[in-house]
Coordinates of C-alpha atoms in Angstrom, one line a residue:
Chain A
X28 CA 0.0 0.0 0.0
X29 CA 1.4 3.4 -1.0
X30 CA 2.2 5.8 1.8
X31 CA -0.2 8.3 0.5
X32 CA -3.0 6.0 1.6
X33 CA -1.8 6.6 5.1
X34 CA -1.8 10.3 4.9
X35 CA -4.8 10.7 7.2
X36 CA -3.0 8.7 9.9
X37 CA 0.2 10.8 9.5
X38 CA -2.1 14.0 9.8
X39 CA -3.9 12.8 12.9
X40 CA -0.6 12.4 14.9
X41 CA -0.7 15.4 17.3
X42 CA 3.0 15.1 18.3
X43 CA 2.0 14.6 22.0
X44 CA 5.0 12.3 22.6
X45 CA 3.2 9.7 24.6
X46 CA 4.6 7.1 22.2
X47 CA 8.2 7.8 23.4
X48 CA 8.2 6.0 26.7
X49 CA 7.1 2.7 25.3
X50 CA 9.4 2.6 22.3
X51 CA 12.3 0.2 22.8
X52 CA 14.4 2.1 20.1
X53 CA 13.6 5.6 21.5
X54 CA 14.4 4.5 25.1
X55 CA 17.8 3.4 23.8
X56 CA 18.7 6.3 21.6
X57 CA 16.6 9.2 23.1
X58 CA 16.3 10.5 19.4
X59 CA 13.1 11.9 18.3
X60 CA 13.4 10.4 14.8
X61 CA 13.3 7.1 16.4
X62 CA 9.9 7.7 18.2
X63 CA 6.6 7.2 16.4
X64 CA 6.1 11.0 16.7
X65 CA 9.2 11.7 14.9
X66 CA 8.6 9.1 12.3
X67 CA 5.2 10.8 11.6
X68 CA 6.8 14.1 11.2
X69 CA 9.4 12.7 8.9
X70 CA 6.9 11.0 6.8
X71 CA 4.7 14.1 6.7
X72 CA 7.7 16.1 5.5
X73 CA 8.3 13.4 2.8
X74 CA 4.7 13.7 1.5
X75 CA 5.2 17.4 1.4
X76 CA 8.4 17.1 -0.6
X77 CA 10.5 18.6 2.1
X78 CA 12.4 15.2 2.3
X79 CA 13.5 12.6 -0.2
X80 CA 13.1 8.8 0.1
X81 CA 16.8 8.4 0.5
X82 CA 16.9 10.7 3.4
X83 CA 14.2 8.9 5.3
X84 CA 15.2 5.3 4.5
X85 CA 17.6 4.8 7.6
X86 CA 15.1 5.9 10.2
X87 CA 12.2 3.9 8.7
X88 CA 14.2 0.8 9.4
X89 CA 14.8 1.7 12.9
X90 CA 11.5 0.4 14.2
X91 CA 10.7 -3.0 15.7
X92 CA 6.9 -2.6 14.6
X93 CA 6.1 -3.9 18.2
X94 CA 3.0 -1.7 18.4
X95 CA 4.0 -0.3 21.8
X96 CA 3.5 3.1 20.4
X97 CA 0.0 2.2 19.4
X98 CA -0.8 1.0 22.8
X99 CA 0.0 4.4 24.3
X100 CA -1.0 6.7 21.4
X101 CA -3.6 9.4 22.5
X102 CA -5.2 8.9 19.1
X103 CA -4.9 5.1 18.9
X104 CA -3.0 5.4 15.7
X105 CA -1.6 2.3 13.9
X106 CA 1.8 3.7 13.4
X107 CA 3.6 0.2 12.6
X108 CA 1.3 -0.2 9.6
X109 CA 2.4 3.3 8.3
X110 CA 6.0 2.3 8.9
X111 CA 5.6 -1.0 7.0
X112 CA 3.8 0.9 4.2
X113 CA 6.9 3.2 4.0
X114 CA 9.3 0.4 3.9
X115 CA 7.3 -1.5 1.2
X116 CA 7.7 1.7 -0.9
X117 CA 11.3 2.2 0.0
X118 CA 12.0 -1.4 -1.4
X119 CA 10.1 -0.6 -4.5
X120 CA 12.2 2.6 -4.9
X121 CA 15.5 0.6 -4.4
X122 CA 16.2 1.6 -0.9
X123 CA 15.6 -1.8 0.6
X124 CA 17.6 -2.6 3.8
X125 CA 20.7 -4.8 3.3
X126 CA 19.7 -7.0 6.2
X127 CA 16.3 -7.6 4.6
X128 CA 17.9 -8.4 1.3
X129 CA 20.1 -11.0 3.1
X130 CA 17.1 -12.6 4.9
X131 CA 15.1 -12.8 1.6
X132 CA 18.1 -14.5 0.0
X133 CA 18.5 -16.9 2.9
X134 CA 14.9 -17.8 2.7
X135 CA 15.2 -18.5 -1.1
X136 CA 18.3 -20.5 -0.8
X137 CA 17.9 -22.4 2.6
X138 CA 14.3 -21.9 3.5
X139 CA 15.6 -20.4 6.7
X140 CA 15.8 -16.6 7.4
X141 CA 19.2 -17.1 9.2
X142 CA 20.6 -19.2 6.3
X143 CA 20.9 -22.2 8.6
X144 CA 20.2 -25.8 7.5
X145 CA 16.5 -26.5 8.1
X146 CA 17.5 -29.9 9.4
X147 CA 18.9 -28.2 12.5
X148 CA 15.5 -26.9 13.5
X149 CA 14.9 -29.4 16.2
X150 CA 18.4 -29.1 17.6
X151 CA 17.5 -26.6 20.4
X152 CA 14.5 -28.6 21.4
X153 CA 16.8 -31.8 21.5
X154 CA 19.2 -29.8 23.7
X155 CA 16.4 -28.6 26.0
X156 CA 15.1 -32.2 26.4
X157 CA 18.6 -33.4 27.1
Chain B
X23 CA 29.0 21.7 8.7
X24 CA 28.9 25.5 9.6
X25 CA 31.6 26.8 11.9
X26 CA 29.7 26.8 15.1
X27 CA 28.4 23.2 14.5
X28 CA 32.1 22.1 14.2
X29 CA 32.7 23.9 17.6
X30 CA 29.7 22.1 19.1
X31 CA 31.3 18.8 18.0
X32 CA 34.3 19.7 20.2
X33 CA 32.0 20.1 23.3
X34 CA 30.0 16.9 23.1
X35 CA 30.7 13.3 21.7
X36 CA 29.6 12.9 18.1
X37 CA 26.6 10.7 19.2
X38 CA 25.3 13.7 21.1
X39 CA 25.3 16.1 18.2
X40 CA 22.7 15.6 15.5
X41 CA 22.9 17.6 12.2
X42 CA 21.3 15.2 9.6
X43 CA 18.3 16.9 7.9
X44 CA 16.0 14.0 8.6
X45 CA 16.6 14.2 12.3
X46 CA 16.3 18.0 12.5
X47 CA 12.9 17.6 10.7
X48 CA 11.8 15.2 13.4
X49 CA 12.3 17.9 16.0
X50 CA 10.5 20.6 14.0
X51 CA 6.9 20.0 15.1
X52 CA 4.7 20.0 18.2
X53 CA 0.9 20.2 18.7
X54 CA 0.9 23.7 17.0
X55 CA 0.6 24.4 13.3
X56 CA 4.3 25.4 13.1
X57 CA 7.3 23.8 11.5
X58 CA 10.5 25.1 12.8
X59 CA 13.8 23.3 11.8
X60 CA 16.9 24.0 13.8
X61 CA 20.5 23.9 12.6
X62 CA 21.6 21.2 15.2
X63 CA 20.3 19.3 18.1
X64 CA 22.8 18.9 20.8
X65 CA 22.4 16.5 23.8
X66 CA 24.5 17.6 26.8
X67 CA 25.0 15.0 29.5
X68 CA 26.7 17.2 32.2
X69 CA 26.2 20.7 33.5
X70 CA 29.7 21.6 32.2
X71 CA 28.5 20.7 28.6
X72 CA 25.5 22.9 29.1
X73 CA 27.7 25.8 30.2
X74 CA 30.1 25.3 27.3
X75 CA 27.2 25.1 24.8
X76 CA 25.6 28.2 26.0
X77 CA 28.9 30.1 26.0
X78 CA 29.4 29.1 22.5
X79 CA 25.8 30.3 21.6
X80 CA 26.6 33.5 23.2
X81 CA 29.9 34.1 21.5
X82 CA 28.4 33.2 18.1
X83 CA 25.0 35.0 18.8
X84 CA 23.1 31.8 18.0
X85 CA 19.5 31.2 19.3
X86 CA 19.3 28.3 21.8
X87 CA 16.0 26.5 22.5
X88 CA 16.0 24.3 25.5
X89 CA 13.9 21.2 25.1
X90 CA 12.8 18.4 27.4
X91 CA 10.2 15.9 26.2
X92 CA 9.0 18.4 23.4
X93 CA 5.4 18.0 24.7
X94 CA 4.6 21.7 24.6
X95 CA 1.0 22.6 23.6
X96 CA 2.0 26.3 22.7
X97 CA 5.1 26.0 20.7
X98 CA 7.3 26.7 23.8
X99 CA 10.0 24.4 22.6
X100 CA 9.9 25.0 18.9
X101 CA 13.1 26.6 17.6
X102 CA 11.2 29.5 15.8
X103 CA 14.4 31.3 14.9
X104 CA 16.4 28.1 14.1
X105 CA 19.8 27.8 15.8
X106 CA 20.4 25.1 18.3
X107 CA 18.0 22.9 20.1
X108 CA 19.4 22.0 23.6
X109 CA 17.8 18.7 24.2
X110 CA 18.2 17.8 27.8
X111 CA 16.5 14.4 27.6
X112 CA 19.9 12.6 28.1
X113 CA 20.5 14.4 31.5
X114 CA 18.1 12.0 33.0
X115 CA 19.6 10.8 36.3
X116 CA 17.6 10.7 39.6
X117 CA 20.4 11.8 41.8
X118 CA 18.8 11.3 45.2
X119 CA 15.6 10.4 46.9
X120 CA 15.5 11.2 50.5
X121 CA 12.9 9.9 52.9
X122 CA 14.5 11.8 55.8
X123 CA 14.4 15.2 54.1
X124 CA 11.3 14.4 52.0
X125 CA 13.0 15.7 48.8
X126 CA 14.3 14.3 45.5
X127 CA 17.1 15.7 43.5
X128 CA 16.8 15.2 39.7
X129 CA 18.3 16.2 36.4
X130 CA 16.1 17.9 33.9
X131 CA 15.6 15.1 31.4
X132 CA 14.0 12.7 33.9
X133 CA 10.5 11.9 32.7
X134 CA 7.5 12.5 35.1
X135 CA 6.2 8.9 35.3
X136 CA 9.6 7.4 35.5
X137 CA 10.4 9.7 38.4
X138 CA 7.1 9.0 40.2
X139 CA 7.6 5.3 39.5
X140 CA 11.0 5.4 41.3
X141 CA 9.4 7.4 44.2
X142 CA 6.8 4.8 44.6
X143 CA 9.6 2.4 45.8
X144 CA 10.3 4.8 48.6
X145 CA 6.6 5.2 49.5
X146 CA 6.7 8.7 48.1
X147 CA 5.1 10.7 45.2
X148 CA 5.6 13.9 43.3
X149 CA 1.7 14.1 43.2
X150 CA 0.8 16.4 40.3
X151 CA -0.2 13.7 37.9
X152 CA 1.1 15.5 34.9
X153 CA -1.2 15.0 31.9
X154 CA 1.6 14.4 29.4
X155 CA 2.9 11.4 31.6
X156 CA 6.2 10.2 30.5
X157 CA 6.2 12.5 27.5
X158 CA 7.0 15.3 29.9
X159 CA 10.4 15.9 31.4
X160 CA 10.9 17.3 34.8
X161 CA 12.9 20.2 33.4
X162 CA 10.0 21.1 31.0
X163 CA 7.5 20.7 33.7
X164 CA 9.4 23.1 36.1
X165 CA 10.1 25.7 33.2
X166 CA 6.4 25.6 32.3
X167 CA 5.3 25.7 36.0
X168 CA 2.8 23.1 35.0
X169 CA -0.4 22.1 36.8
X170 CA -1.0 18.4 36.3
X171 CA -4.3 16.8 37.0
X172 CA -4.0 17.2 40.6
X173 CA -3.4 20.9 40.6
X174 CA -6.7 21.3 42.4
X175 CA -5.3 19.5 45.4
X176 CA -1.6 20.3 45.2
X177 CA -1.3 23.5 43.3
X178 CA 1.2 24.3 40.5
X179 CA 4.6 22.6 40.4
X180 CA 6.5 25.8 40.9
X181 CA 5.8 25.8 44.7
X182 CA 7.2 22.3 45.0
X183 CA 10.7 23.3 43.9
X184 CA 13.1 23.6 47.0
X185 CA 16.3 24.3 45.1
X186 CA 17.3 24.8 41.6
X187 CA 20.6 25.0 39.6
X188 CA 20.3 27.2 36.5
X189 CA 22.7 28.0 33.7
X190 CA 22.3 31.7 32.7
X191 CA 22.7 33.1 29.2
X192 CA 26.3 34.0 29.7
X193 CA 27.2 30.4 30.9
X194 CA 27.4 31.4 34.6
X195 CA 25.6 29.1 37.2
X196 CA 23.0 30.4 39.7
X197 CA 22.2 28.2 42.6
X198 CA 18.8 29.0 44.2
X199 CA 17.1 27.6 47.3
X200 CA 18.4 24.7 49.4
X201 CA 17.5 21.6 51.3
X202 CA 15.4 23.1 54.1
X203 CA 11.8 23.1 53.4
X204 CA 11.3 26.9 53.7
X205 CA 13.4 29.9 52.9
X206 CA 12.5 33.6 52.9
X207 CA 15.5 35.4 51.5
X208 CA 14.6 38.3 49.2
X209 CA 13.1 38.0 45.7
X210 CA 11.9 34.4 44.9
X211 CA 14.0 33.9 41.8
X212 CA 12.9 30.2 41.7
X213 CA 9.4 31.3 41.0
X214 CA 10.6 33.6 38.3
X215 CA 12.6 30.7 36.6
X216 CA 9.6 28.4 37.0
X217 CA 7.2 29.3 34.2
X218 CA 9.8 31.3 32.3
X219 CA 9.7 28.6 29.5
X220 CA 13.5 28.5 29.1
X221 CA 13.7 32.2 28.2
X222 CA 15.7 33.3 31.4
X223 CA 17.9 30.3 32.0
X224 CA 18.4 26.5 31.7
X225 CA 17.6 24.3 34.7
X226 CA 20.3 21.7 35.0
X227 CA 19.3 20.3 38.5
X228 CA 16.3 20.6 40.9
X229 CA 15.4 19.6 44.3
X230 CA 11.8 18.8 44.6
X231 CA 9.5 18.4 47.6
X232 CA 7.9 15.0 47.7
X233 CA 5.1 13.6 50.1
X234 CA 3.9 10.2 51.3
X235 CA 2.3 8.2 48.6
X236 CA -1.4 7.6 49.3
X237 CA -1.8 3.9 49.1
X238 CA -5.5 3.7 48.0
X239 CA -7.5 5.6 45.4
X240 CA -10.7 5.7 43.6
X241 CA -12.5 7.6 40.8
X242 CA -16.1 8.8 41.1
X243 CA -18.4 9.7 38.1
X244 CA -21.9 11.1 37.7
X245 CA -24.0 12.7 34.9
X246 CA -26.1 15.8 35.2
X247 CA -29.1 17.1 33.2
X248 CA -28.0 20.7 34.1
X249 CA -24.5 21.8 34.1
X250 CA -25.2 24.4 36.8
X251 CA -26.1 21.5 39.2
X252 CA -22.6 19.8 38.4
X253 CA -20.8 23.1 39.2
X254 CA -22.8 23.5 42.4
X255 CA -22.0 20.0 43.3
X256 CA -18.3 20.7 42.6
X257 CA -18.2 23.7 44.9
X258 CA -20.0 21.7 47.6
X259 CA -17.3 19.0 47.5
X260 CA -14.7 21.7 47.8
X261 CA -16.5 23.1 50.9
X262 CA -16.8 19.7 52.4
X263 CA -13.1 19.7 53.0
X264 CA -12.5 16.2 51.7
X265 CA -9.7 17.2 49.4
X266 CA -10.3 15.3 46.2
X267 CA -7.4 14.9 43.7
X268 CA -9.3 16.6 40.9
X269 CA -12.8 17.5 40.0
X270 CA -13.6 17.6 36.2
X271 CA -16.5 18.2 33.9
X272 CA -17.1 17.4 30.3
X273 CA -19.9 18.6 28.1
X274 CA -22.9 16.6 26.8
X275 CA -21.4 16.4 23.2
X276 CA -18.3 14.7 24.5
X277 CA -20.4 12.1 26.4
X278 CA -22.7 11.5 23.3
X279 CA -19.6 11.0 21.1
X280 CA -18.0 8.6 23.5
X281 CA -21.2 6.7 23.6
X282 CA -21.5 6.5 19.9
X283 CA -18.0 5.1 19.5
X284 CA -17.4 3.1 22.6
X285 CA -20.9 2.1 23.5
X286 CA -20.7 2.6 27.3
X287 CA -24.3 3.2 27.8
X288 CA -23.9 6.6 29.4
X289 CA -27.2 8.5 29.9
X290 CA -28.2 11.6 27.8
X291 CA -27.0 14.5 29.8
X292 CA -25.8 18.2 29.7
X293 CA -22.5 17.3 31.4
X294 CA -20.6 14.5 33.0
X295 CA -18.6 14.8 36.3
X296 CA -15.5 12.7 37.1
X297 CA -13.1 13.1 39.9
X298 CA -10.6 11.1 41.9
X299 CA -9.8 10.6 45.5
X300 CA -6.7 9.4 47.4
X301 CA -6.6 7.9 50.8
X302 CA -4.0 6.9 53.3
X303 CA -6.2 4.1 54.6
X304 CA -9.4 2.2 53.4
X305 CA -11.3 4.1 56.1
X306 CA -10.0 7.4 54.9
X307 CA -10.9 6.7 51.4
X308 CA -14.3 5.3 52.1
X309 CA -15.2 8.4 54.1
X310 CA -14.3 10.5 51.1
X311 CA -16.2 8.3 48.8
X312 CA -19.3 8.6 51.0
X313 CA -19.1 12.4 51.2
X314 CA -18.6 12.9 47.4
X315 CA -21.3 10.4 46.3
X316 CA -23.8 11.9 48.7
X317 CA -23.1 15.4 47.4
X318 CA -23.3 14.3 43.8
X319 CA -26.7 12.5 44.5
X320 CA -28.1 15.5 46.4
X321 CA -27.3 17.8 43.5
X322 CA -29.1 15.7 40.9
X323 CA -26.3 13.4 39.7
X324 CA -27.4 10.3 37.8
X325 CA -25.6 7.0 37.6
X326 CA -23.2 8.1 40.5
X327 CA -20.6 5.5 40.1
X328 CA -17.4 4.6 42.1
X329 CA -14.6 2.7 40.4
X330 CA -11.3 1.3 41.7
X331 CA -10.4 -1.2 39.0
X332 CA -8.6 -0.3 35.7
X333 CA -11.6 -1.1 33.4
X334 CA -14.0 0.8 35.7
X335 CA -11.7 3.8 36.1
X336 CA -11.2 3.9 32.2
X337 CA -14.9 4.0 31.6
X338 CA -15.5 6.8 34.0
X339 CA -12.6 8.9 32.5
X340 CA -13.4 8.0 28.8
X341 CA -15.2 11.3 28.1
X342 CA -12.4 13.3 29.4
X343 CA -9.4 11.2 28.1
X344 CA -10.7 9.4 25.0
X345 CA -12.6 12.0 23.1
X346 CA -9.8 12.7 20.5
X347 CA -9.8 9.0 19.5
X348 CA -13.6 9.0 19.3
X349 CA -13.8 12.1 17.1
X350 CA -10.9 10.8 14.9
X351 CA -12.8 7.6 14.5
X352 CA -15.8 9.3 13.2
X353 CA -13.9 11.9 11.3
X354 CA -10.7 10.4 9.8
X355 CA -7.9 12.9 9.3
X356 CA -9.2 15.3 11.9
X357 CA -6.9 16.3 14.8
X358 CA -6.6 18.6 17.7
X359 CA -4.5 21.7 17.4
X360 CA -2.9 23.7 20.1
X361 CA -4.5 27.1 19.7
X362 CA -4.4 30.2 21.9
X363 CA -7.7 29.6 23.6
X364 CA -6.8 26.1 24.8
X365 CA -6.8 26.7 28.6
X366 CA -8.4 30.0 29.8
X367 CA -9.4 30.3 33.5
X368 CA -12.5 31.9 34.7
X369 CA -13.9 32.8 38.2
X370 CA -15.4 29.6 39.8
X371 CA -18.9 31.2 39.7
X372 CA -18.7 31.6 35.9
X373 CA -17.7 28.1 35.0
X374 CA -21.0 26.7 33.7
X375 CA -21.7 29.9 31.8
X376 CA -18.2 29.9 30.2
X377 CA -18.3 26.2 29.3
X378 CA -21.5 26.7 27.5
X379 CA -20.5 29.8 25.8
X380 CA -17.1 28.6 24.6
X381 CA -18.7 25.5 23.2
X382 CA -21.3 27.7 21.4
X383 CA -18.7 30.0 19.9
X384 CA -16.6 27.1 18.5
X385 CA -19.7 25.3 17.0
X386 CA -21.1 28.6 15.6
X387 CA -18.2 28.5 13.2
X388 CA -18.9 25.0 12.1
X389 CA -16.1 23.3 14.1
X390 CA -16.1 20.2 16.4
X391 CA -15.6 21.2 20.0
X392 CA -15.3 19.0 23.1
X393 CA -15.3 21.3 26.2
X394 CA -13.8 20.2 29.5
X395 CA -13.3 22.0 32.8
X396 CA -11.2 21.5 35.9
X397 CA -14.2 22.5 38.1
X398 CA -12.1 23.0 41.3
X399 CA -9.9 25.6 39.7
X400 CA -11.8 27.2 36.8
X401 CA -9.6 26.1 33.9
X402 CA -11.6 25.4 30.7
X403 CA -10.2 23.3 27.9
X404 CA -12.0 23.6 24.6
X405 CA -10.5 20.8 22.4
X406 CA -11.0 21.9 18.8
X407 CA -10.7 19.2 16.2
X408 CA -10.3 20.3 12.6
X409 CA -9.4 18.9 9.2
X410 CA -5.9 20.5 8.8
X411 CA -6.3 20.4 5.0
X412 CA -9.3 22.6 5.1
X413 CA -8.7 26.3 5.0
X414 CA -12.1 27.2 6.2
X415 CA -11.4 25.2 9.3
X416 CA -8.2 27.1 10.1
X417 CA -10.1 30.4 9.5
X418 CA -13.0 29.3 11.7
X419 CA -10.5 28.1 14.4
X420 CA -8.7 31.6 14.5
X421 CA -12.0 33.4 14.7
X422 CA -13.2 31.1 17.5
X423 CA -9.8 31.7 19.3
X424 CA -10.2 35.5 19.1
X425 CA -13.9 35.4 20.3
X426 CA -13.2 33.0 23.2
X427 CA -10.4 35.1 24.5
X428 CA -12.5 38.4 24.3
X429 CA -15.4 36.6 26.0
X430 CA -13.2 35.1 28.8
X431 CA -11.6 38.4 29.5
X432 CA -14.9 40.1 29.5
X433 CA -16.1 37.9 32.4
X434 CA -13.0 38.5 34.5
X435 CA -11.1 35.4 33.2
X436 CA -7.6 35.1 32.0
X437 CA -6.0 34.0 28.8
X438 CA -4.2 31.0 30.1
X439 CA -3.7 29.1 33.4
X440 CA -1.9 26.0 32.4
X441 CA 0.0 25.7 29.1
X442 CA 1.9 29.0 29.3
X443 CA 2.3 31.6 26.6
X444 CA 4.8 30.0 24.2
X445 CA 4.8 31.2 20.7
X446 CA 1.1 30.7 19.8
X447 CA 0.1 33.4 22.2
X448 CA 2.4 36.2 21.2
X449 CA -0.4 38.3 19.7
X450 CA -2.4 38.2 23.0
X451 CA 0.2 38.8 25.6
X452 CA 0.0 42.5 25.9
X453 CA -3.7 42.7 26.2
X454 CA -3.8 39.8 28.6
X455 CA -1.2 41.1 31.1
X456 CA -1.1 44.8 30.3
X457 CA 1.5 47.3 29.0
X458 CA 3.2 47.8 32.5
X459 CA 3.6 44.1 33.2
X460 CA 4.9 43.3 29.8
X461 CA 7.4 46.2 30.0
X462 CA 8.7 44.7 33.3
X463 CA 8.8 41.2 31.8
X464 CA 11.0 42.6 29.0
X465 CA 13.3 44.3 31.5
X466 CA 13.7 41.1 33.3
X467 CA 14.5 39.3 30.1
X468 CA 17.1 41.9 29.3
X469 CA 18.8 41.4 32.7
X470 CA 18.9 37.7 32.3
X471 CA 19.6 37.5 28.6
X472 CA 20.7 40.7 27.1
X473 CA 21.5 39.1 23.7
X474 CA 18.1 37.5 23.5
X475 CA 19.5 34.0 22.6
X476 CA 17.5 31.9 25.1
X477 CA 14.3 30.5 23.4
X478 CA 13.6 33.7 21.3
X479 CA 10.2 34.3 19.9
X480 CA 8.2 33.3 23.1
X481 CA 6.0 34.8 25.6
X482 CA 5.8 38.2 23.8
X483 CA 9.2 39.1 25.1
X484 CA 10.8 40.0 21.7
X485 CA 7.8 40.1 19.4
X486 CA 4.0 40.4 19.4
X487 CA 3.2 38.3 16.3
X488 CA 3.2 34.8 15.2
X489 CA 3.2 33.5 11.6
X490 CA 6.0 35.8 10.5
X491 CA 9.2 34.2 9.3
X492 CA 8.2 30.6 10.2
X493 CA 7.1 27.7 8.1
X494 CA 3.7 26.0 8.5
X495 CA 3.0 22.4 9.0
X496 CA 0.0 22.4 6.8
X497 CA -0.3 24.2 3.5
X498 CA -3.9 25.0 4.2
X499 CA -3.0 27.0 7.3
X500 CA -4.5 30.5 7.3
X501 CA -2.0 33.2 8.6
X502 CA -3.2 35.9 11.0
X503 CA -2.6 38.7 8.4
X504 CA -5.1 37.0 6.0
X505 CA -7.8 37.3 8.6
X506 CA -7.2 40.3 10.7
X507 CA -5.5 42.8 8.4

């Protein structure tokens, strides 16, 4: 889904900052561009043409999409869906994250996101049982 | 990198200086319509770094905007003249909690709920229940002299500061107050700094008074067919002496909207009452509950309800706390805007009249309004929700703002009692406080900050307009000059 389709969500963010305290990334970095509030401002600026896709890419990948921000949002906004839509568009525009590319490659080649042999899947279970 | 940004990089480690455009943009917005991008965001972690940054800003004549959580409602922490954002969120240590002296010593970046959660372990509380919760930093709360939901019971935050360390505009440090609970030694400069919104100095440490934490609490709600009866009940609760934490009213539109969206089964009414009570024992709390429920029933309250569990408390507070969500659900794309008429205060005897009139003014311009009131202290919050892409809405909001402020002042009320003056209220400061007081304010500013580098563009101290030389978040925004000139 194109990011434009989420414009109303981006508009609805009132920048109150209640999302900050629950965000695992923000708590680590104390950087507004890592909070949901900051991301909505960044995406708003992108939609207005004040920022380009290549400028926003890095910050859009710094999100766990854990939905903690949604749980504390004054407006109940589904921020992770907006971030995921932005990421989908970033991939289309050629700004996919290197780690994501590697995971996709691993799944294609080994059917395992970590590139491990699928036959090892039960190893941890066996270890635990032992 | 400009010359001064290079010098900043010599004061703080690289991870504490942010100059990338995408990050500067993330700091450019708050609840107001403005979009103000700084040149740099710098994160000091020590008082010495704050001193060096301020000295650099003074040497280079660069604006410096202190920022805590960035939760301002009136543009107080927006860098309207660019320059440096001094983000204090990484100075976030709780330095001491003393049960013996009943104080806590904190750095400015400590968040409110984090602080109160830590106090809980000591059986203490900083009891103001600040509405921005963990979005608000202690430094921001003190610099704004905030109220909090419990201002009715505990007053404003400023009177709870026992000591303060302030970095002034020349980089010197002023120590105010001390550890004793009381001092009376000349001008109360702590009161001057509290509420100065970062225009006079930067708070780098504060000693705050704390109190024993009440172990039990409850919320009480009721519905009234007549708002006057609610206000009478509120006054009777005050006169009973039971010391509720807060007393609140919301209007009938709010209750109806919450009902439509959340299906709580609230009755049709003109107004909803909700309050909270704290107790130091079950007996203490029960006595208060008995008094408040009796008063509500005697004054015609319907569905008088006491709640102590999370779900019950949330239901009672839904009209007050969840109206924005409800309106957005029924009007996608709408949002609340921080406007200049967001928190006027009226004499207690005028509360019912003012709630009705303020709602009527906003709705007469075709806008959605949910009107709340802290009925113990006369503060009225009209939440105006608009479509920010609609020019007519912006125009209507500004017309409503002007009419509300005129009306409030005509009945002996004041422009603001909670959110401060910030940037949004620049055009209203002179009429609100008068020529004499504004001239004194400007002289005080001149003494503290002769270069005018600390948080410029705020509180009417160096300009009496807004919308000039600043970007707007929304292209549809209507400037003052388009309406008033």
